[in-house]
PDB file of C-alpha atoms and ligand atoms in Angstrom:
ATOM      1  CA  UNK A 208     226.250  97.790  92.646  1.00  0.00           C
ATOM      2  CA  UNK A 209     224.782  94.632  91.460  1.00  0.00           C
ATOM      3  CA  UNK A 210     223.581  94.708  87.353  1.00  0.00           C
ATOM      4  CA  UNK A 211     219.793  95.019  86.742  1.00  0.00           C
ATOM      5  CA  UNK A 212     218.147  91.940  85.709  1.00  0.00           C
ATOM      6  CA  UNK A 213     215.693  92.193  82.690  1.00  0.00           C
ATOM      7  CA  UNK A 214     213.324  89.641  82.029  1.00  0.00           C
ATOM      8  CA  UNK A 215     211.021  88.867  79.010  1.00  0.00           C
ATOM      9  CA  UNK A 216     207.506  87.700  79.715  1.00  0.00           C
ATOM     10  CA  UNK A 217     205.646  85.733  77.425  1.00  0.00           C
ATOM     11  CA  UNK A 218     202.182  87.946  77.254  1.00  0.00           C
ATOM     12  CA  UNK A 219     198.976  85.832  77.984  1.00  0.00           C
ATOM     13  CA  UNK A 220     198.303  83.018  80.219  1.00  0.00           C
ATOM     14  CA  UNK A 221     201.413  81.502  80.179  1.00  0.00           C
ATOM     15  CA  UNK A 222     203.406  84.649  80.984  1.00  0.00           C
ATOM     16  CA  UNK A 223     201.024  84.856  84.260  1.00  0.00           C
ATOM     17  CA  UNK A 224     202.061  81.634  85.652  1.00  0.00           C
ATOM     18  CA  UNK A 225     205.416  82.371  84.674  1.00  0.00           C
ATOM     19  CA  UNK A 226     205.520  85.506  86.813  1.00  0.00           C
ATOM     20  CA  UNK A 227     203.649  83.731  89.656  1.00  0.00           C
ATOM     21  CA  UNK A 228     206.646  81.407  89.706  1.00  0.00           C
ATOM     22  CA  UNK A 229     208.856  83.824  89.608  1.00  0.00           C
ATOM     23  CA  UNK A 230     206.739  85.861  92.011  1.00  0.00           C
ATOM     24  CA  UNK A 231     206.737  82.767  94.677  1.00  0.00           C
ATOM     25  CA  UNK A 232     210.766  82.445  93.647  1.00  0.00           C
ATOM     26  CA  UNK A 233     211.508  85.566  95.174  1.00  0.00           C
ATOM     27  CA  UNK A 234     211.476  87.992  92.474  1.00  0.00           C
ATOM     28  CA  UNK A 235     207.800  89.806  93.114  1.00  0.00           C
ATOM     29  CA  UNK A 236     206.927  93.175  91.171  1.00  0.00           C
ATOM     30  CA  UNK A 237     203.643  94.741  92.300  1.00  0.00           C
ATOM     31  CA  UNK A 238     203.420  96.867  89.338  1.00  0.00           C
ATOM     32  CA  UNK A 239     203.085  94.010  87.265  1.00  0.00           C
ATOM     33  CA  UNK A 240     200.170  92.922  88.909  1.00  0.00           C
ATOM     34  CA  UNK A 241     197.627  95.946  87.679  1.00  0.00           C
ATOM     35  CA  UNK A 242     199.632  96.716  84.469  1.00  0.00           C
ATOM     36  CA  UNK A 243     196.733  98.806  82.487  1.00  0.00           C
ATOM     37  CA  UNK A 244     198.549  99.032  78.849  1.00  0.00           C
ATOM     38  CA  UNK A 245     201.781  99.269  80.367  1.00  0.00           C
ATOM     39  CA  UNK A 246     204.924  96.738  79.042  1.00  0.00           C
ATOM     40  CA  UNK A 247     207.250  97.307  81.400  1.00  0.00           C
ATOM     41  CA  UNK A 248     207.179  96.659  85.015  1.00  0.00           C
ATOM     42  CA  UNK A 249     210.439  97.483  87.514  1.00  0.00           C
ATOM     43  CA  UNK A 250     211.286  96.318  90.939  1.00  0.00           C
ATOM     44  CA  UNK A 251     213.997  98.168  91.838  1.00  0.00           C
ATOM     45  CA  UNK A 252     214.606  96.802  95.307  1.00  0.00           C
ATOM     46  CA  UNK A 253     215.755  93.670  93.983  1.00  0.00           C
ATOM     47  CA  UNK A 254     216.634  95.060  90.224  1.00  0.00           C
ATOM     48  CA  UNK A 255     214.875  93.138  88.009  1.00  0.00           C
ATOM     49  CA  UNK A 256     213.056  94.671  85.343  1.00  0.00           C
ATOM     50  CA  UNK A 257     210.153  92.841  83.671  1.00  0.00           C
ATOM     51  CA  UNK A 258     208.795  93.035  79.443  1.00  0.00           C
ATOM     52  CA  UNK A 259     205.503  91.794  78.507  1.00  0.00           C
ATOM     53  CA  UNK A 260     206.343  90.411  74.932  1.00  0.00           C
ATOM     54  CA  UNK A 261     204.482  88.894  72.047  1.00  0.00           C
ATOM     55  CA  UNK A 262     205.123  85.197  72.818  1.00  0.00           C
ATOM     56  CA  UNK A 263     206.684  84.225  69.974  1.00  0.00           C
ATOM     57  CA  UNK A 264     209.005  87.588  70.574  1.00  0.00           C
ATOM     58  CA  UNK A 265     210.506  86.379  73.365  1.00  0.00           C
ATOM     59  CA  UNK A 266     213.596  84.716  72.107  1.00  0.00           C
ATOM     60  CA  UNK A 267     214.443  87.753  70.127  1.00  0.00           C
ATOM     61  CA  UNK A 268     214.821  89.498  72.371  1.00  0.00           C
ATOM     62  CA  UNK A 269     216.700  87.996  74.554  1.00  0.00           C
ATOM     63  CA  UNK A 270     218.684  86.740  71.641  1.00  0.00           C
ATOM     64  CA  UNK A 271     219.950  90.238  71.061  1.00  0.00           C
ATOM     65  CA  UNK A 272     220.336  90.841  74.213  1.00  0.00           C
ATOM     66  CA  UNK A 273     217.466  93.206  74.983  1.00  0.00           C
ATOM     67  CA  UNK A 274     216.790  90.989  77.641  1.00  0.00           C
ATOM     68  CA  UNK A 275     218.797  88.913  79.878  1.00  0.00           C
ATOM     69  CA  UNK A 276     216.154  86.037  80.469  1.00  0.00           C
ATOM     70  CA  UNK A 277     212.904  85.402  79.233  1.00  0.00           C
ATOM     71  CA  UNK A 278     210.289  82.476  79.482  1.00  0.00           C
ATOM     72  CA  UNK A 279     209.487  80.977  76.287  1.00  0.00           C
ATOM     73  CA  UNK A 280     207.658  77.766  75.094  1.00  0.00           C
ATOM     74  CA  UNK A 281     209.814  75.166  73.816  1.00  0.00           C
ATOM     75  CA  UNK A 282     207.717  75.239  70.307  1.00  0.00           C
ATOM     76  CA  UNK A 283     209.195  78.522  69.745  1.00  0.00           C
ATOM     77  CA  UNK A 284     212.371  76.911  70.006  1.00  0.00           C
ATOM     78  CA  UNK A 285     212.226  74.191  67.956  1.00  0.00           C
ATOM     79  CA  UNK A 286     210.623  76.646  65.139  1.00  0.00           C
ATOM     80  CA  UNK A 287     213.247  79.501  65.162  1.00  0.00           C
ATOM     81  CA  UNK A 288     216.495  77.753  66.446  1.00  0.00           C
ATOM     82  CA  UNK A 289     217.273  80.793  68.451  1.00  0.00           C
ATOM     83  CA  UNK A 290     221.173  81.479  69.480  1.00  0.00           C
ATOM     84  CA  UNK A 291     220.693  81.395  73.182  1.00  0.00           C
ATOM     85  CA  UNK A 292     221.050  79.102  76.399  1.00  0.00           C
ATOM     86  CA  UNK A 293     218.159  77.227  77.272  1.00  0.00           C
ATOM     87  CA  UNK A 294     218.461  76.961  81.220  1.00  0.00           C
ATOM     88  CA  UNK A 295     215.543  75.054  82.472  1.00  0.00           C
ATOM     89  CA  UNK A 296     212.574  73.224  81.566  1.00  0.00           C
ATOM     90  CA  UNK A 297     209.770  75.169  84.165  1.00  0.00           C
ATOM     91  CA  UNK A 298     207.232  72.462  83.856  1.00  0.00           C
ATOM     92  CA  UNK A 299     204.408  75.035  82.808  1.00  0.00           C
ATOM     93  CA  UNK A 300     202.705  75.587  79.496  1.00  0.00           C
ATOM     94  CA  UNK A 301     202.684  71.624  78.945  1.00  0.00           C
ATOM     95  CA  UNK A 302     200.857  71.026  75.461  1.00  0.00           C
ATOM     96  CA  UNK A 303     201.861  68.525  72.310  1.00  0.00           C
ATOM     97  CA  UNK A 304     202.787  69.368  68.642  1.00  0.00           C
ATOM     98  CA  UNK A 305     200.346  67.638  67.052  1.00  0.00           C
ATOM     99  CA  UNK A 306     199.031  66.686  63.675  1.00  0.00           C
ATOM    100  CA  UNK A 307     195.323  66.845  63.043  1.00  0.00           C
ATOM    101  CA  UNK A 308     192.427  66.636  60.797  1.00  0.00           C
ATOM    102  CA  UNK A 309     189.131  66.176  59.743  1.00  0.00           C
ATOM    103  CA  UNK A 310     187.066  62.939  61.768  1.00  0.00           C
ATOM    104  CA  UNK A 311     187.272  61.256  58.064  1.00  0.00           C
ATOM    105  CA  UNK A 312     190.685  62.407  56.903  1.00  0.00           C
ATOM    106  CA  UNK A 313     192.524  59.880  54.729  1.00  0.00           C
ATOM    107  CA  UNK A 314     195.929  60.240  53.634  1.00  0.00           C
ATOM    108  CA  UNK A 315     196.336  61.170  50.021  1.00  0.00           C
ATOM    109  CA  UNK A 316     198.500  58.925  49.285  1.00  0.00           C
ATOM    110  CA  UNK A 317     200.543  59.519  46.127  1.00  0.00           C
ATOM    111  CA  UNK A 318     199.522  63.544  46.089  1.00  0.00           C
ATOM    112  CA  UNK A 319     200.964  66.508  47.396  1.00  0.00           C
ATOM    113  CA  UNK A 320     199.904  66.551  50.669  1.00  0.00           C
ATOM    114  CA  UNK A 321     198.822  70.139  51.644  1.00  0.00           C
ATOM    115  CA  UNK A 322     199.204  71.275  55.816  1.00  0.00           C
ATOM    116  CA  UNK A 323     198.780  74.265  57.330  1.00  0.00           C
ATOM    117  CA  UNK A 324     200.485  75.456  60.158  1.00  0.00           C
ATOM    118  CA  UNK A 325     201.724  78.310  62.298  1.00  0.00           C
ATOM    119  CA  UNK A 326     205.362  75.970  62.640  1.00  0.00           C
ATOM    120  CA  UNK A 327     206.708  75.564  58.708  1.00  0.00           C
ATOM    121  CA  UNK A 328     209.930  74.632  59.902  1.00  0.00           C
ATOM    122  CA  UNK A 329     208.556  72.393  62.319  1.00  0.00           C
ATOM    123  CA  UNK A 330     206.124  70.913  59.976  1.00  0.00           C
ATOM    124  CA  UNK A 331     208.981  70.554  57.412  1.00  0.00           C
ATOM    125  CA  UNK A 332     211.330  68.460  59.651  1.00  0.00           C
ATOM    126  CA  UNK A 333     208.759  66.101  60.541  1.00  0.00           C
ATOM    127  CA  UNK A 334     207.534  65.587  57.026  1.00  0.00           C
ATOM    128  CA  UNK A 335     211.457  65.196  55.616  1.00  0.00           C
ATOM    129  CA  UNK A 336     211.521  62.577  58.418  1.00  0.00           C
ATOM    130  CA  UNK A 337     208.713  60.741  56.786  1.00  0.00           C
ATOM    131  CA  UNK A 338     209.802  61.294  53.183  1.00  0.00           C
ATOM    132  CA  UNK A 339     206.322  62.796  53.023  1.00  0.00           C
ATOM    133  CA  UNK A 340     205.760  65.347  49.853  1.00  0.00           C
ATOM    134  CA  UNK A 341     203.994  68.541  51.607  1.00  0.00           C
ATOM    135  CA  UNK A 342     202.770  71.720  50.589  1.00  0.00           C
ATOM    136  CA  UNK A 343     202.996  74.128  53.490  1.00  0.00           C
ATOM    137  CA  UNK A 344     200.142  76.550  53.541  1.00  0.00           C
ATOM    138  CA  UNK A 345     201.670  79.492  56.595  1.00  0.00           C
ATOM    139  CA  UNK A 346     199.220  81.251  58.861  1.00  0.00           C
ATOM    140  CA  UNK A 347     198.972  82.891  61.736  1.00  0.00           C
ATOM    141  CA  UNK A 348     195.971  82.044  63.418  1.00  0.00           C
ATOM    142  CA  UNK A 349     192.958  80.045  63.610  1.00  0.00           C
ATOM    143  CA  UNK A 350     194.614  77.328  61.702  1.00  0.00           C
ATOM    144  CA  UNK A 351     191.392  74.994  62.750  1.00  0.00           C
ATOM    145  CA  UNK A 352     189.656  76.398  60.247  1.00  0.00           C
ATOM    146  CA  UNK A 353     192.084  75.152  56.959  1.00  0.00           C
ATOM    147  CA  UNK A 354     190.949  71.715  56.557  1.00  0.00           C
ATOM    148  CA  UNK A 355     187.085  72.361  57.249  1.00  0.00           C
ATOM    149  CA  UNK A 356     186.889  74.975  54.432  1.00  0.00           C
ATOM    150  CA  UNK A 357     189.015  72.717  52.428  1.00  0.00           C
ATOM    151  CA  UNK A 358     192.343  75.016  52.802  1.00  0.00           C
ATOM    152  CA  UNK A 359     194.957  72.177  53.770  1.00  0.00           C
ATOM    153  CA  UNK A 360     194.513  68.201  54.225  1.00  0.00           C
ATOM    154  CA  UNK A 361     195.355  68.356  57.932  1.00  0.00           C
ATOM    155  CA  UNK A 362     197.084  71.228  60.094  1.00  0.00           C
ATOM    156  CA  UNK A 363     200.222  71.121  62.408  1.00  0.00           C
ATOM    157  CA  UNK A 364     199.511  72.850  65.734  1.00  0.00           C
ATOM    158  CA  UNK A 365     199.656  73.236  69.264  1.00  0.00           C
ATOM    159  CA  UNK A 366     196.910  70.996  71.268  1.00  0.00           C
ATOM    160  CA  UNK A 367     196.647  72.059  75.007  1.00  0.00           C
ATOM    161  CA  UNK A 368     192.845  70.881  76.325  1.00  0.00           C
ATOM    162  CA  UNK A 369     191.509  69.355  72.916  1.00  0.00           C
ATOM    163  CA  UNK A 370     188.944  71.695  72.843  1.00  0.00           C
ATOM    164  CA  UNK A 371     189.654  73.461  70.136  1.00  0.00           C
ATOM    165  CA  UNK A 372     189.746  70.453  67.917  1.00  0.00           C
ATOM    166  CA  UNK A 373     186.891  68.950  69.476  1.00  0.00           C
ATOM    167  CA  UNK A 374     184.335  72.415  69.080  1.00  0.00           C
ATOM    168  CA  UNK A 375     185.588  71.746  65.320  1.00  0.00           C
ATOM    169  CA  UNK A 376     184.839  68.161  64.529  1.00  0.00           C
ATOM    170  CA  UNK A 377     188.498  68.084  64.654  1.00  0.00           C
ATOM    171  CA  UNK A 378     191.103  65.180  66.088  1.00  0.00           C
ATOM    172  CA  UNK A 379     194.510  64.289  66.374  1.00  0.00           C
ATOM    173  CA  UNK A 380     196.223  61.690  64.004  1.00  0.00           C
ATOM    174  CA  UNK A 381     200.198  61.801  64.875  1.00  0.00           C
ATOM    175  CA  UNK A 382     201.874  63.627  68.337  1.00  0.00           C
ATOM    176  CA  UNK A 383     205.007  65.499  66.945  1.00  0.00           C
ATOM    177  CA  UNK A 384     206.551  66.643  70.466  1.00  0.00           C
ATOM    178  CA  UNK A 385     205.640  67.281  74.106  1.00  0.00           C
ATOM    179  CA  UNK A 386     206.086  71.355  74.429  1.00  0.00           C
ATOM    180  CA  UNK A 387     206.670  72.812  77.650  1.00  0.00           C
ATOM    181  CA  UNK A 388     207.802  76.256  78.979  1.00  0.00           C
ATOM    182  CA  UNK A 389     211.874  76.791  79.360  1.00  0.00           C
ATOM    183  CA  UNK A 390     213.363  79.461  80.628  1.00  0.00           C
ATOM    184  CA  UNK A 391     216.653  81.148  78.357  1.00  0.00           C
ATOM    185  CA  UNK A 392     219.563  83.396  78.721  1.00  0.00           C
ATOM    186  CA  UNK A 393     221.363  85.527  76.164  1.00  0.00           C
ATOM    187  CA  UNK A 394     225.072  83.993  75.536  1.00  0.00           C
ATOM    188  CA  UNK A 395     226.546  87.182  77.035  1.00  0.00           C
ATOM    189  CA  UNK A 396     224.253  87.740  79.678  1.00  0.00           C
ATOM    190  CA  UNK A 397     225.247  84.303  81.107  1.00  0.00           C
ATOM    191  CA  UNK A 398     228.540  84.811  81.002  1.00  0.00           C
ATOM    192  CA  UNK A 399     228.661  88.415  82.192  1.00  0.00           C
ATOM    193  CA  UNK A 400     225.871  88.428  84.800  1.00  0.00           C
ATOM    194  CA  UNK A 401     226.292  85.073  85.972  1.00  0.00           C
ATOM    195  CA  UNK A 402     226.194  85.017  89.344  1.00  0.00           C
ATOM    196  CA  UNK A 403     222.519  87.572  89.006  1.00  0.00           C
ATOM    197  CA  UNK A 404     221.209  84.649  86.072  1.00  0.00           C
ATOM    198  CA  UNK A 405     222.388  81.820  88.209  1.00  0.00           C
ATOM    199  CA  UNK A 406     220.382  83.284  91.246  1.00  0.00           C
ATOM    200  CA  UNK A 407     217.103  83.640  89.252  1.00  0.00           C
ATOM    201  CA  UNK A 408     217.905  79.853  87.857  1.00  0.00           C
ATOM    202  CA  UNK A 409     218.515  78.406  91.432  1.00  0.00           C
ATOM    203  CA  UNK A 410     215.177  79.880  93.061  1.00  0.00           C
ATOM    204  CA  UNK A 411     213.075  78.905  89.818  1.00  0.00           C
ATOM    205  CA  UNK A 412     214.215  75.575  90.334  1.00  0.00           C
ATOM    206  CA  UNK A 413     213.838  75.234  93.783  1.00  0.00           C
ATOM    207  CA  UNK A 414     210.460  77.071  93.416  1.00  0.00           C
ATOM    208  CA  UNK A 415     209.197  74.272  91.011  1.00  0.00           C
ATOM    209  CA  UNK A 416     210.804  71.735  93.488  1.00  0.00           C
ATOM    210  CA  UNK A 417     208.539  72.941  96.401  1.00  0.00           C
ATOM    211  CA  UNK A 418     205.317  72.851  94.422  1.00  0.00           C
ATOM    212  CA  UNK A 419     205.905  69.210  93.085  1.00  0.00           C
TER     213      UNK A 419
HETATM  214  C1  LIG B 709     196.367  77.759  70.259  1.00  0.00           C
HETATM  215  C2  LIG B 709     196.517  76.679  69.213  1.00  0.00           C
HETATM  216  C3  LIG B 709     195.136  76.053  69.181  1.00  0.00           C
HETATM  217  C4  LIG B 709     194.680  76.192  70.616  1.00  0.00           C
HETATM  218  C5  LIG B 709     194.845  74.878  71.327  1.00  0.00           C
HETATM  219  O1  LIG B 709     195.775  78.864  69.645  1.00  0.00           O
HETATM  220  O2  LIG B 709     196.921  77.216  67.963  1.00  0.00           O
HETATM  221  O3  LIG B 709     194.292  76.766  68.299  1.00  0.00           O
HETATM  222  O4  LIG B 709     195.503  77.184  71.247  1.00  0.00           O
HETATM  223  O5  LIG B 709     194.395  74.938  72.658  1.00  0.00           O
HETATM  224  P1  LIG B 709     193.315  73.902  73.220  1.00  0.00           P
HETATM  225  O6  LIG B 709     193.769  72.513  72.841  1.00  0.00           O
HETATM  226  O7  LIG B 709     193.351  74.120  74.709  1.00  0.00           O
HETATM  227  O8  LIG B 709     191.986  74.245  72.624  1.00  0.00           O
HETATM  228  P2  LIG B 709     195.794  80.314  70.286  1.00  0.00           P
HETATM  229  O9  LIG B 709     194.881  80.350  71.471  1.00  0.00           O
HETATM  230  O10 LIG B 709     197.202  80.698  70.547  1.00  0.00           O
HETATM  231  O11 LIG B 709     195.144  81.203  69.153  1.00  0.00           O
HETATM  232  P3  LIG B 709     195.402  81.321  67.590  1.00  0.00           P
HETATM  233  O12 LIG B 709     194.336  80.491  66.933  1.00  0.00           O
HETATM  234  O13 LIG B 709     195.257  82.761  67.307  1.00  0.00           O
HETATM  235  O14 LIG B 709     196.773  80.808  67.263  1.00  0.00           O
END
């Protein structure tokens, strides 16, 4: 009997193109596609078993092995240094790591300088690179708002469209990295169900192939 795949979704837009690619790869799950408040979706047909995760959740769990695969951007990556096997880049989710500020931000040069940011370790590499003095200010959301209420200097952040910055009187002064979505495998999982993650890794790149 061949092993059950299990696959971890990133939840949100990017976890919907994600299973459209997978979808067109040959790995469809109608349930998916009216989910209600469910999280997990099976196609037992072709054994693969899907999770809608918290995007930043994703590498956890395949990490530990909870699932075998998952789709992940490659910020998450770079921020937690997860112990896993990044397969393939998918070409989806493109965005930058940026730094940005206020329209008349200057560089404090000789102070602290304060940035707030959903990425600390991120933030911190870049800054060490720089041999810039930074005080990280962490949150979770909404970072926009730090430096217009006087919070942080500038923030570190994901820029997509722009628009976010832009509604804010925002801009970008320094690109960090280009982000894009990757798909991973847990250590075992690639070793143990090989020929299962090496079937799912050939259609999704053939798949993004076709649609060049
Ligand atoms: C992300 C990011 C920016 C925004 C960028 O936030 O943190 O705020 O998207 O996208 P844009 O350049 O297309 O405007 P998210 O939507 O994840 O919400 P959050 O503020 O809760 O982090």
């Amino acid at each position: 009997m061949k092993p059950w795949i299990h696959i971890a979704l990133p939840k949100g837009r990017l976890g919907e193109k994600a299973y459209g690619m997978l979808k067109a790869a040959g790995y469809p799950c109608p349930a998916i596609e009216d989910p209600g408040r469910k999280l997990i979706f099976e196609n037992p047909d072709l054994g693969v078993r899907y999770f809608w995760v918290k995007p930043s959740d994703v590498s956890i769990y395949v990490e530990r092995g909870a699932a075998d695969l998952g789709i992940v951007g490659k910020d998450i990556l770079l921020e937690y240094q997860p112990d896993v096997y990044e397969l393939a880049d998918l070409g989806i989710g493109k965005c930058r790591m940026a730094v940005a500020g206020k329209k008349d931000f200057r560089d404090p040069v000789g102070q602290t300088l304060k940035v707030a940011t959903k990425f600390p370790n991120i933030t911190r590499g870049y800054y060490a690179g720089k041999c810039r003095d930074i005080d990280i200010i962490h949150l979770n959301g909404s970072i926009e708002l730090a430096p217009i209420l006087g919070l942080s200097h500038v923030i570190v952040d994901i820029v997509e469209t722009g628009t976010t910055l832009r509604e804010n009187d925002l801009q970008v002064y320094e690109q960090i990295v280009t982000i894009s979505a990757r798909l991973i495998a847990n250590v075992a999982s690639y070793q143990f169900k090989d020929e299962a993650v090496n079937r799912v890794l050939g259609c999704l790149e053939k798949q993004k192939e076709d649609v060049k």
